[in-house]
XYZ file of N, CA and C in Angstrom:
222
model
N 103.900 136.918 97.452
C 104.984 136.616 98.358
C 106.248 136.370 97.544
N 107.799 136.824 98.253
C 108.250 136.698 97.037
C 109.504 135.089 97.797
N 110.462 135.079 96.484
C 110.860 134.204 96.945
C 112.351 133.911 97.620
N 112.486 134.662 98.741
C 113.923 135.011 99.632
C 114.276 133.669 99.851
N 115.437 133.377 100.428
C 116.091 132.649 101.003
C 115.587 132.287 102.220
N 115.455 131.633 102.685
C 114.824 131.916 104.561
C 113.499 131.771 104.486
N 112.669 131.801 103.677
C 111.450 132.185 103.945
C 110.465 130.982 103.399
N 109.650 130.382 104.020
C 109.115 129.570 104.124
C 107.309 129.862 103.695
N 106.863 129.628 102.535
C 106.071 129.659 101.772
C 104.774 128.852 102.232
N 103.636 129.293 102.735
C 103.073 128.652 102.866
C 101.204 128.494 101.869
N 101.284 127.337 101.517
C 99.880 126.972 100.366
C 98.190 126.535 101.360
N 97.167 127.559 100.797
C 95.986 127.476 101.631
C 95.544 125.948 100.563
N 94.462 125.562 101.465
C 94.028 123.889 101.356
C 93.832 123.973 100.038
N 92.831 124.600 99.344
C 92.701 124.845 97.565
C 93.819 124.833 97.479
N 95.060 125.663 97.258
C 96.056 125.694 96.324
C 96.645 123.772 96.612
N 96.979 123.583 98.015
C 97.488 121.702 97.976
C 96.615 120.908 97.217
N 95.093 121.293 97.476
C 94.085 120.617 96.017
C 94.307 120.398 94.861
N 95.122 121.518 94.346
C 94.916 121.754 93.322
C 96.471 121.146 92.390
N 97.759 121.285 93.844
C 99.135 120.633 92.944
C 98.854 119.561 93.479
N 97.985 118.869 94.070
C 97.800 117.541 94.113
C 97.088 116.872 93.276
N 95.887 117.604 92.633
C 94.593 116.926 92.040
C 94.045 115.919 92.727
N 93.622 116.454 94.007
C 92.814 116.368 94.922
C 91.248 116.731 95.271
N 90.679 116.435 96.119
C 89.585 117.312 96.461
C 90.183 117.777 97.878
N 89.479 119.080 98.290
C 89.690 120.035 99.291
C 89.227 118.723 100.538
N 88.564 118.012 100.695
C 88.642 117.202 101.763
C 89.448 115.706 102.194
N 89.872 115.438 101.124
C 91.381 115.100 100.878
C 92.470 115.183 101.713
N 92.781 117.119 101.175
C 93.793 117.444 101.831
C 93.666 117.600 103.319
N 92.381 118.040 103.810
C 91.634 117.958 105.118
C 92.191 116.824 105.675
N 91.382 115.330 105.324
C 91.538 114.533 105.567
C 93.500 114.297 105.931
N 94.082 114.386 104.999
C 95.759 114.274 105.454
C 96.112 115.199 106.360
N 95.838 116.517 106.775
C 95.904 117.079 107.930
C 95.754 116.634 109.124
N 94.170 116.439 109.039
C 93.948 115.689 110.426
C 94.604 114.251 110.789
N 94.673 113.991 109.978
C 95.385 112.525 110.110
C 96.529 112.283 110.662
N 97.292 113.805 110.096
C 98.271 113.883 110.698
C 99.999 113.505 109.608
N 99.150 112.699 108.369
C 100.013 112.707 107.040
C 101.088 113.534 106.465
N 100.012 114.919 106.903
C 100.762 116.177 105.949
C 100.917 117.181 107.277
N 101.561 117.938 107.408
C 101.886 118.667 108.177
C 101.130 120.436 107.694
N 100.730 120.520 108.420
C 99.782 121.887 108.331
C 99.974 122.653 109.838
N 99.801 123.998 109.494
C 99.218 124.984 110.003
C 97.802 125.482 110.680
N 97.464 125.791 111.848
C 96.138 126.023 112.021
C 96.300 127.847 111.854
N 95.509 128.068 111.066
C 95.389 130.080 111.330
C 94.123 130.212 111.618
N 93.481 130.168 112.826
C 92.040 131.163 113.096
C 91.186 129.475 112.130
N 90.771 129.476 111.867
C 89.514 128.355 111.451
C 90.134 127.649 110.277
N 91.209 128.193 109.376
C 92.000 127.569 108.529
C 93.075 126.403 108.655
N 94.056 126.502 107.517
C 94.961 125.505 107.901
C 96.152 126.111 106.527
N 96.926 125.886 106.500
C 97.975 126.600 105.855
C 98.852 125.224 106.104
N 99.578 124.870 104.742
C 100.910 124.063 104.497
C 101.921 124.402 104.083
N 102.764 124.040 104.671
C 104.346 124.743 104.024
C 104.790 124.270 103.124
N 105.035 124.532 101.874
C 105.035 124.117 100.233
C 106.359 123.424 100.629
N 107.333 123.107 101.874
C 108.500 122.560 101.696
C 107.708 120.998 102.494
N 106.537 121.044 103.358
C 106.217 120.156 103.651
C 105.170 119.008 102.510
N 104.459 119.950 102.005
C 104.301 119.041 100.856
C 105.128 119.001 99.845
N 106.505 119.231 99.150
C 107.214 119.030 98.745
C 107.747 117.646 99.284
N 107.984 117.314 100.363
C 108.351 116.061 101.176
C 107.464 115.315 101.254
N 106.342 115.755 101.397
C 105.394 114.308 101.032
C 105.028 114.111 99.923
N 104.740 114.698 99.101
C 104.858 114.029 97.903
C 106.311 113.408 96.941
N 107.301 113.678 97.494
C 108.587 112.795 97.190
C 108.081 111.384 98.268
N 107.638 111.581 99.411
C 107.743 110.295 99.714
C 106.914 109.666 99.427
N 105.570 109.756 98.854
C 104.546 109.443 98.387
C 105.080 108.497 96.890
N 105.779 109.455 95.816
C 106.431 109.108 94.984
C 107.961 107.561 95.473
N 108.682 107.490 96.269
C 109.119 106.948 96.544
C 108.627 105.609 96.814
N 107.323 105.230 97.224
C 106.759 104.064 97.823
C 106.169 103.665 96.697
N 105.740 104.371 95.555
C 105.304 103.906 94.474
C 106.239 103.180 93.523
N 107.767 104.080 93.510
C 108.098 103.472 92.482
C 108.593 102.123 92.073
N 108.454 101.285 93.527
C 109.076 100.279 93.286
C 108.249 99.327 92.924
N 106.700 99.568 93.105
C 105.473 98.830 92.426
C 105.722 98.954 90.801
N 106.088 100.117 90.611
C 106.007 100.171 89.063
C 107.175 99.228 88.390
N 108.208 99.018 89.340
C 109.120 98.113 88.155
C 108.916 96.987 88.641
N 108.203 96.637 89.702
C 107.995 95.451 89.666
C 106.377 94.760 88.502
N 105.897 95.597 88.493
C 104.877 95.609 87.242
C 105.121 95.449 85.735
N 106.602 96.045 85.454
C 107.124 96.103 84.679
C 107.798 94.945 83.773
N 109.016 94.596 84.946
C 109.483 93.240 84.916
C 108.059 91.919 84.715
N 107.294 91.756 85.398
C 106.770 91.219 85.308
C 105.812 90.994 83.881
N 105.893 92.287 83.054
C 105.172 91.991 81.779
C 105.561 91.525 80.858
């Protein structure tokens, strides 16, 4: 797929496994949950690499303020 302007990229459950370092039921699990935003195709599920792009910034965001408070504290 290539990479146009406009065009919205989407990653099967292995590939989110895998830029997550995850297991495949994991990412399941955040689907159904309703966490991550997915795609249903026919028995699959497909994510839009701009939607996990956003959750993992916000994922990253909620962390970082544990870390300086860990920090300070040493």
């Amino acid at each position: 797929m290539s990479d146009q302007p406009g065009r919205v990229r989407y990653l099967t459950v292995v590939e989110v496994a895998d830029v997550m370092r995850v297991s495949k039921m994991t990412v399941y699990r955040l689907l159904h949950s309703g966490e991550l935003p997915g795609v249903r195709v026919g028995r699959s599920f497909r994510v839009p690499q701009d939607a996990l792009d956003a959750y993992l910034r916000s994922s990253m965001s909620s962390i970082a303020p544990e870390q300086d408070t860990e920090r300070r504290s040493s």
